[in-house]
mmCIF file of N, CA and C in Angstrom:
data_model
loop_
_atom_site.group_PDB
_atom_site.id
_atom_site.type_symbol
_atom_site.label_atom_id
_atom_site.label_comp_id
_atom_site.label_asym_id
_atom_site.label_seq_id
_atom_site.Cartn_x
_atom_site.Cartn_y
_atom_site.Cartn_z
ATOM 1 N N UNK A 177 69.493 332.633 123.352
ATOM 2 C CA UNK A 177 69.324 332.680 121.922
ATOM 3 C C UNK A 177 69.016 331.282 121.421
ATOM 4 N N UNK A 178 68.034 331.025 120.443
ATOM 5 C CA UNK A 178 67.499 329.710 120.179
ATOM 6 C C UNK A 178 68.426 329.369 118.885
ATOM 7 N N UNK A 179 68.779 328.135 118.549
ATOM 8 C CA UNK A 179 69.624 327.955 117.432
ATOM 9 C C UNK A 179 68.822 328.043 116.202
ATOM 10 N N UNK A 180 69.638 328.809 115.072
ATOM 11 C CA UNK A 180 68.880 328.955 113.609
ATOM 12 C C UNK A 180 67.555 328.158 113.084
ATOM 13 N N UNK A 181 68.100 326.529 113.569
ATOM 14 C CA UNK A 181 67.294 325.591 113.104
ATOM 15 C C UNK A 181 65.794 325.097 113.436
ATOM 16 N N UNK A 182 65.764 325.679 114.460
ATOM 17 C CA UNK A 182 64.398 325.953 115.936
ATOM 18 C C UNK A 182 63.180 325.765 114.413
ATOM 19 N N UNK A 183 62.129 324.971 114.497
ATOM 20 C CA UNK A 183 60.791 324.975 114.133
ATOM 21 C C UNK A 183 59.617 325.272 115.131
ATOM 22 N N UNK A 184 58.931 326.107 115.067
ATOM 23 C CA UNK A 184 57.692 326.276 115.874
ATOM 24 C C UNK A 184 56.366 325.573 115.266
ATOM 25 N N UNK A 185 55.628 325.215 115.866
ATOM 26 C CA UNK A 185 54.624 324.622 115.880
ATOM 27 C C UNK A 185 53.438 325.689 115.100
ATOM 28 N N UNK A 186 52.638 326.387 114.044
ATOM 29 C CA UNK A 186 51.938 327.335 114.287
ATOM 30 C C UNK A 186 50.753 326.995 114.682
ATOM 31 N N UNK A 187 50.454 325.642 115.410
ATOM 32 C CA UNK A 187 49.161 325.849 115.793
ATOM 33 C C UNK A 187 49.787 325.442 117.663
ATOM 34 N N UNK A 188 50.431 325.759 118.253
ATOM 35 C CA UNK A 188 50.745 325.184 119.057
ATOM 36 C C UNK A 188 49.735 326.350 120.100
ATOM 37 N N UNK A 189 49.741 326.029 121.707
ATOM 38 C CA UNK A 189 48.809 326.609 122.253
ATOM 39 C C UNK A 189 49.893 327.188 123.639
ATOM 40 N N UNK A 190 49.733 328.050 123.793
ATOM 41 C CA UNK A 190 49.861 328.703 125.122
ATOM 42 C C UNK A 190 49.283 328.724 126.458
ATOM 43 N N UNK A 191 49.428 327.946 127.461
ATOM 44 C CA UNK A 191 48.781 327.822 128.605
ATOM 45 C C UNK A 191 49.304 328.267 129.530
ATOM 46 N N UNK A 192 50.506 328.618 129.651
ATOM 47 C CA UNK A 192 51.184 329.200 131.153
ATOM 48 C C UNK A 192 51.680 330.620 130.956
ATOM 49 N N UNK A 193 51.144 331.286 131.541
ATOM 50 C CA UNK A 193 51.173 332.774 131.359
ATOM 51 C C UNK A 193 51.874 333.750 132.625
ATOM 52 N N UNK A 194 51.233 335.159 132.748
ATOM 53 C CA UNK A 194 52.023 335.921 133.611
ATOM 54 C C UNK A 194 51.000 335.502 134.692
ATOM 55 N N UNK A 195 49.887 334.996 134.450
ATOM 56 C CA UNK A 195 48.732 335.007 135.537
ATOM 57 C C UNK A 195 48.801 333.829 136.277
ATOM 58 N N UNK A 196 49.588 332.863 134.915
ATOM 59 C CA UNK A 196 49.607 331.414 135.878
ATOM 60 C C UNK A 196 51.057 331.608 137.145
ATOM 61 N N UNK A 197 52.142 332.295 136.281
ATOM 62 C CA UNK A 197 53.347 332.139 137.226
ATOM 63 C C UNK A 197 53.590 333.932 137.676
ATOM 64 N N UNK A 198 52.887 334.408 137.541
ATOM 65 C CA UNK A 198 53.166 335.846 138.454
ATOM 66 C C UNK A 198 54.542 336.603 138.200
ATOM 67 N N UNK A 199 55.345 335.995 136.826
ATOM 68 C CA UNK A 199 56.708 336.799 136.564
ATOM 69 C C UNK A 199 57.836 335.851 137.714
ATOM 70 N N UNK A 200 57.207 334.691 138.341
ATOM 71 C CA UNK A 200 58.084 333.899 139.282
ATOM 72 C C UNK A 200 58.806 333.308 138.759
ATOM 73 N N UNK A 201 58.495 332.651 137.656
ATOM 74 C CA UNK A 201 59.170 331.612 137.055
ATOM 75 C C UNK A 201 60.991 331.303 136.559
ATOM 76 N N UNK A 202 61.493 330.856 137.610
ATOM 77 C CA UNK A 202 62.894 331.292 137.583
ATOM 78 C C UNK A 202 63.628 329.938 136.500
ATOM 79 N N UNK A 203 62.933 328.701 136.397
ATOM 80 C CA UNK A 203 63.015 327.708 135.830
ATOM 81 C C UNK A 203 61.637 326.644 134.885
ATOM 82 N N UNK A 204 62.236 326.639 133.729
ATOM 83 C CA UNK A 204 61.305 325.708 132.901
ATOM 84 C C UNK A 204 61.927 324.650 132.512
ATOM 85 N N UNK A 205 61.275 323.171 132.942
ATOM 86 C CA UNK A 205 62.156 321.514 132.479
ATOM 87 C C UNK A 205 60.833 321.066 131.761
ATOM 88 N N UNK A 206 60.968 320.585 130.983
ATOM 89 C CA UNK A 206 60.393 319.391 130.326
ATOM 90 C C UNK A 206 60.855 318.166 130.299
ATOM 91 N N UNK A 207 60.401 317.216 130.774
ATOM 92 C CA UNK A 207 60.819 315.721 130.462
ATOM 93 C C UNK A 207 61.148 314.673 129.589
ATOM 94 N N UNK A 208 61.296 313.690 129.431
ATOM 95 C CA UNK A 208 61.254 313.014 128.460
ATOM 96 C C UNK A 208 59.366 312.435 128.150
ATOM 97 N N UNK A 209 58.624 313.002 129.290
ATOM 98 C CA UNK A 209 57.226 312.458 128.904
ATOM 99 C C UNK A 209 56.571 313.406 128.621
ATOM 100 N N UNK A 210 57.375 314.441 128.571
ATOM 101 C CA UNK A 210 56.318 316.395 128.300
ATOM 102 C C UNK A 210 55.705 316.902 128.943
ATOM 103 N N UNK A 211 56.215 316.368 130.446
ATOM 104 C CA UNK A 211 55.322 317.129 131.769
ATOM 105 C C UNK A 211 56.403 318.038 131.658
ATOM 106 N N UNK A 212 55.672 318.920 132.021
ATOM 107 C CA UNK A 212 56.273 320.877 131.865
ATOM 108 C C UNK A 212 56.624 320.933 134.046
ATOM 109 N N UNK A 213 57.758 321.021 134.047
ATOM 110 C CA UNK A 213 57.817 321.673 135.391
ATOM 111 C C UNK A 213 58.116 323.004 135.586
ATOM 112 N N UNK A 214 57.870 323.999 136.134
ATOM 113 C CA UNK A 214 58.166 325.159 136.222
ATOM 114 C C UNK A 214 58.347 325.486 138.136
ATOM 115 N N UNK A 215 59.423 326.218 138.031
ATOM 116 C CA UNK A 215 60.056 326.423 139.375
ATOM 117 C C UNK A 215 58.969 328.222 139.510
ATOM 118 N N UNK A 216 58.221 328.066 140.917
ATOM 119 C CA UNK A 216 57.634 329.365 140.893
ATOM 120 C C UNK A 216 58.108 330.084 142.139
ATOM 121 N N UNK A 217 59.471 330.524 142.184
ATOM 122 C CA UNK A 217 60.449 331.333 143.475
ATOM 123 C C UNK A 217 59.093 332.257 143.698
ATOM 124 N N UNK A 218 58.993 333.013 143.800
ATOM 125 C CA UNK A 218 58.251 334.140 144.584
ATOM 126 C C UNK A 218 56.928 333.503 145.702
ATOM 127 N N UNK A 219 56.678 332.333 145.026
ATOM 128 C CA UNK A 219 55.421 331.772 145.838
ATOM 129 C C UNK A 219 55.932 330.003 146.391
ATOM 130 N N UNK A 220 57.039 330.008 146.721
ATOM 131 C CA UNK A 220 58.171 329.180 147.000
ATOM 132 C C UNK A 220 57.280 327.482 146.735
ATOM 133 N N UNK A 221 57.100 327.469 145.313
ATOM 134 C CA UNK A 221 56.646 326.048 145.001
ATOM 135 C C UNK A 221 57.261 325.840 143.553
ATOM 136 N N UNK A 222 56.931 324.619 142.941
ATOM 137 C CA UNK A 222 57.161 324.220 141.708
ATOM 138 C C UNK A 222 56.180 322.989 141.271
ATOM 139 N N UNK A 223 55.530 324.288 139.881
ATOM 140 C CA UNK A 223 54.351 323.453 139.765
ATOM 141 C C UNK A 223 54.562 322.521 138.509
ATOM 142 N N UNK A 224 53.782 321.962 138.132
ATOM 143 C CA UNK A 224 53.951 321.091 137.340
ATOM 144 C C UNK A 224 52.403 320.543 135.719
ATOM 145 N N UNK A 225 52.749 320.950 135.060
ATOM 146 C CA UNK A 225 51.653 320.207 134.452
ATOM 147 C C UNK A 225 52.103 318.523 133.409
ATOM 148 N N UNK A 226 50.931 317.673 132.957
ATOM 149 C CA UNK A 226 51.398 316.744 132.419
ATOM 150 C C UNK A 226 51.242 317.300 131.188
ATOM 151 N N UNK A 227 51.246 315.948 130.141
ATOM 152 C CA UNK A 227 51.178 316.473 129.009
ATOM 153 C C UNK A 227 49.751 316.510 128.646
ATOM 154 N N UNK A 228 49.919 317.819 127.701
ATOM 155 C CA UNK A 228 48.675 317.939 126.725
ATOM 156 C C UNK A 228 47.334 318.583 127.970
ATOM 157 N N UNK A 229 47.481 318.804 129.328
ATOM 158 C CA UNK A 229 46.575 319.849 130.105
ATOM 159 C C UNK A 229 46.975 320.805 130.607
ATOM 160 N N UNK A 230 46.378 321.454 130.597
ATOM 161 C CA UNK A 230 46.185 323.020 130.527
ATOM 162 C C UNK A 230 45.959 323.492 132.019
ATOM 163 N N UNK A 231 46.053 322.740 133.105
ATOM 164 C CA UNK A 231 45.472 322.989 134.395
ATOM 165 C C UNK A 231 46.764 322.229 135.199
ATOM 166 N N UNK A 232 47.265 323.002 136.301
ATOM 167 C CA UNK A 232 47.862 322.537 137.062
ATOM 168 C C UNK A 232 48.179 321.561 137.389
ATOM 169 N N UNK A 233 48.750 320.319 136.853
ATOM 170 C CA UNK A 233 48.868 318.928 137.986
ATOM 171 C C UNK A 233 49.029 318.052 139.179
ATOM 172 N N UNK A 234 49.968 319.117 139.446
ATOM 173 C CA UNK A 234 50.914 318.710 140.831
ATOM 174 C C UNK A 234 51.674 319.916 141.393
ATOM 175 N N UNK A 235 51.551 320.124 142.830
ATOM 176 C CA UNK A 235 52.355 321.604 142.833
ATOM 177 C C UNK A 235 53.029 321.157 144.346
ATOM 178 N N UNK A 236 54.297 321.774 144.113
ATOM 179 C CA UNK A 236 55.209 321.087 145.486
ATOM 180 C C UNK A 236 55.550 321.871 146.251
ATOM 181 N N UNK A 237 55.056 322.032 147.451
ATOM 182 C CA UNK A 237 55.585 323.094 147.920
ATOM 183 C C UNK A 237 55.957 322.831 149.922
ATOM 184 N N UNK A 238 56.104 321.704 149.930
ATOM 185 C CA UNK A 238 56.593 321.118 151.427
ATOM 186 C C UNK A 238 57.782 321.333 151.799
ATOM 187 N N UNK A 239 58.282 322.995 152.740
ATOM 188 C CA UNK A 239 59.915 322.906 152.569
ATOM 189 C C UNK A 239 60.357 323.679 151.693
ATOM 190 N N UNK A 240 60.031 324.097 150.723
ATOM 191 C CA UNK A 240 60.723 325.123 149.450
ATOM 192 C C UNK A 240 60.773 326.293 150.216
ATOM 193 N N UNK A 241 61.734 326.709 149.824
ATOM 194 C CA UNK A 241 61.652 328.303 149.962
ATOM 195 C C UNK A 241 62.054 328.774 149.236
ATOM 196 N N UNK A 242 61.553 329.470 147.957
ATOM 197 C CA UNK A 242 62.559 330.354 146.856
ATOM 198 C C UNK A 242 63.055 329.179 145.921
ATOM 199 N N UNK A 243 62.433 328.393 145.476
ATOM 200 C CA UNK A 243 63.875 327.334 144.712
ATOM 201 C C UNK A 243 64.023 328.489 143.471
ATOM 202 N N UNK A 244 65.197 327.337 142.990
ATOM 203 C CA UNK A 244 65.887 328.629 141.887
ATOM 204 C C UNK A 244 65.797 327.666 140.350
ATOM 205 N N UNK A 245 66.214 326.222 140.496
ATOM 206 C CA UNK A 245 66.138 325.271 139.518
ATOM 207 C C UNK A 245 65.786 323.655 139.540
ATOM 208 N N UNK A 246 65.563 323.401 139.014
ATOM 209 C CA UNK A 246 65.788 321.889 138.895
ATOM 210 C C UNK A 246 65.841 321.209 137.700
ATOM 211 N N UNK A 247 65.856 319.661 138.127
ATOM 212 C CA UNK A 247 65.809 318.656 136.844
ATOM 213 C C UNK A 247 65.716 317.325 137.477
ATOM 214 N N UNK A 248 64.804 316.633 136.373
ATOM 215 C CA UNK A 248 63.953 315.529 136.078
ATOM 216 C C UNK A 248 65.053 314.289 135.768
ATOM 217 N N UNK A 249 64.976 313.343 136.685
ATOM 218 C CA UNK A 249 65.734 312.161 135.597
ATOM 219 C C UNK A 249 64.490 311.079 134.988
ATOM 220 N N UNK A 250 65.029 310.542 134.665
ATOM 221 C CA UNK A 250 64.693 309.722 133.683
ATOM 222 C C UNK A 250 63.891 308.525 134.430
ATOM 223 N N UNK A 251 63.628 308.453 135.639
ATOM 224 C CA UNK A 251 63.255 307.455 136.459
ATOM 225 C C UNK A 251 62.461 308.196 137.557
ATOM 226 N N UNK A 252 61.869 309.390 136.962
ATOM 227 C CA UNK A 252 61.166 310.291 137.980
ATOM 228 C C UNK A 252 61.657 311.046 139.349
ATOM 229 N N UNK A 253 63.084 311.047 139.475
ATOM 230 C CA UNK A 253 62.515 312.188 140.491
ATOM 231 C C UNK A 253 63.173 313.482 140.270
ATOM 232 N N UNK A 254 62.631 313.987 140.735
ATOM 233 C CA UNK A 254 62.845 315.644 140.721
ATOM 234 C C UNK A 254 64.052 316.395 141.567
ATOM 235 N N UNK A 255 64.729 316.944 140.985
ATOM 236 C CA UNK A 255 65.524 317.368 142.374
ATOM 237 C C UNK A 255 65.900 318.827 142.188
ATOM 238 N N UNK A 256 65.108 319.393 143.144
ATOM 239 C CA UNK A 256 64.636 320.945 143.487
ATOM 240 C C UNK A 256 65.825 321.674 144.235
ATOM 241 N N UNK A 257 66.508 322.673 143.424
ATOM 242 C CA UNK A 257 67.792 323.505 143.784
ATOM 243 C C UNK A 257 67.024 324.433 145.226
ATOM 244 N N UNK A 258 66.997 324.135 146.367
ATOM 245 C CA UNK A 258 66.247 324.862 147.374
ATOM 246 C C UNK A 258 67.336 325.375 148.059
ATOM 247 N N UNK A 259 68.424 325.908 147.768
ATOM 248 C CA UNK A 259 69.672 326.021 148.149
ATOM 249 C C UNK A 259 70.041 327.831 148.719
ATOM 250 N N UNK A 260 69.395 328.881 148.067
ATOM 251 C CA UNK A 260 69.705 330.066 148.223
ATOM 252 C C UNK A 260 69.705 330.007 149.534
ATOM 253 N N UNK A 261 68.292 329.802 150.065
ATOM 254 C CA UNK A 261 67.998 330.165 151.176
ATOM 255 C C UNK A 261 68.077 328.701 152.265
ATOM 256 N N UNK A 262 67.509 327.235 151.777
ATOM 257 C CA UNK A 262 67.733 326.577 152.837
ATOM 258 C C UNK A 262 69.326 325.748 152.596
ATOM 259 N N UNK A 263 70.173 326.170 151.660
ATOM 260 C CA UNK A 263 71.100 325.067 151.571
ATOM 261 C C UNK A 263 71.721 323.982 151.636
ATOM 262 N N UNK A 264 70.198 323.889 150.186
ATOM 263 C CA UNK A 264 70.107 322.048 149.941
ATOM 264 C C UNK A 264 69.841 321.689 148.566
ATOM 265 N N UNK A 265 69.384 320.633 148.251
ATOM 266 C CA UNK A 265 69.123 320.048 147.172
ATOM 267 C C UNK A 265 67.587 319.508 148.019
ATOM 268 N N UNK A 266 66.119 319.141 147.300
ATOM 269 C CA UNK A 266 65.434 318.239 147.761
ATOM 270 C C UNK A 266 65.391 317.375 146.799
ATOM 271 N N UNK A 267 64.927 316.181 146.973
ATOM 272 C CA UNK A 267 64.858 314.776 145.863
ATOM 273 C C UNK A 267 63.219 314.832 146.235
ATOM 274 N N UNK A 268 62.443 314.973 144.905
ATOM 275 C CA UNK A 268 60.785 314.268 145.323
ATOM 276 C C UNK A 268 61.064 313.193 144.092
ATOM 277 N N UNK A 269 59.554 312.235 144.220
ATOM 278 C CA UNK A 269 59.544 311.423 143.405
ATOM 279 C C UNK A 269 58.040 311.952 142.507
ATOM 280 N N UNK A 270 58.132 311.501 141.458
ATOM 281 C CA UNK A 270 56.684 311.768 140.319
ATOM 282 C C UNK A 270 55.722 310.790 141.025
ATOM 283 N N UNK A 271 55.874 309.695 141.486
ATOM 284 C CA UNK A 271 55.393 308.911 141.892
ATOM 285 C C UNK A 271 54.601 308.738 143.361
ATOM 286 N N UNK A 272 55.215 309.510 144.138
ATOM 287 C CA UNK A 272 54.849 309.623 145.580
ATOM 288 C C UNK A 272 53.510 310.815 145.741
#
């Protein structure tokens, strides 16, 4: 449930759909720079766009199997809940 105070954008745009994530999408992070990460379990990756494009950026998928979540720090790296199935955490970097 979103809190009362929530403003939407009305010209804002929609780019990630059922076609981009196939109903996979078990997790959505945004950063502090507005790269959109999205965790895509069914096709065991997590893709990523930056800000303001509409096209894929970066998609990780070395080792995943199924992730379920993650989150972004503040100094770039990523750390991918790959745990159901391989029982772990992975650390990537934005940078690498």
């Amino acid at each position: 449930m979103f809190c009362p105070l929530v403003a939407w954008h009305t010209d804002a745009l929609t780019w990630i759909n059922s076609t981009v994530l196939q109903y996979n999408a078990s997790t959505l992070f945004i950063d502090v720079n507005d790269t959109l990460f999205a965790t895509d379990t069914g096709n065991d990756r997590v893709l990523l766009w930056l800000q303001h494009t509409q096209t894929v950026s970066r998609v990780i998928t070395d080792g995943l199997v199924a992730p379920n979540s993650l989150f972004v720090t503040h100094n770039g790296e990523i750390l991918i809940d790959d745990g159901s199935r391989n029982g772990r955490v992975q650390k990537w970097s934005m940078h690498s």
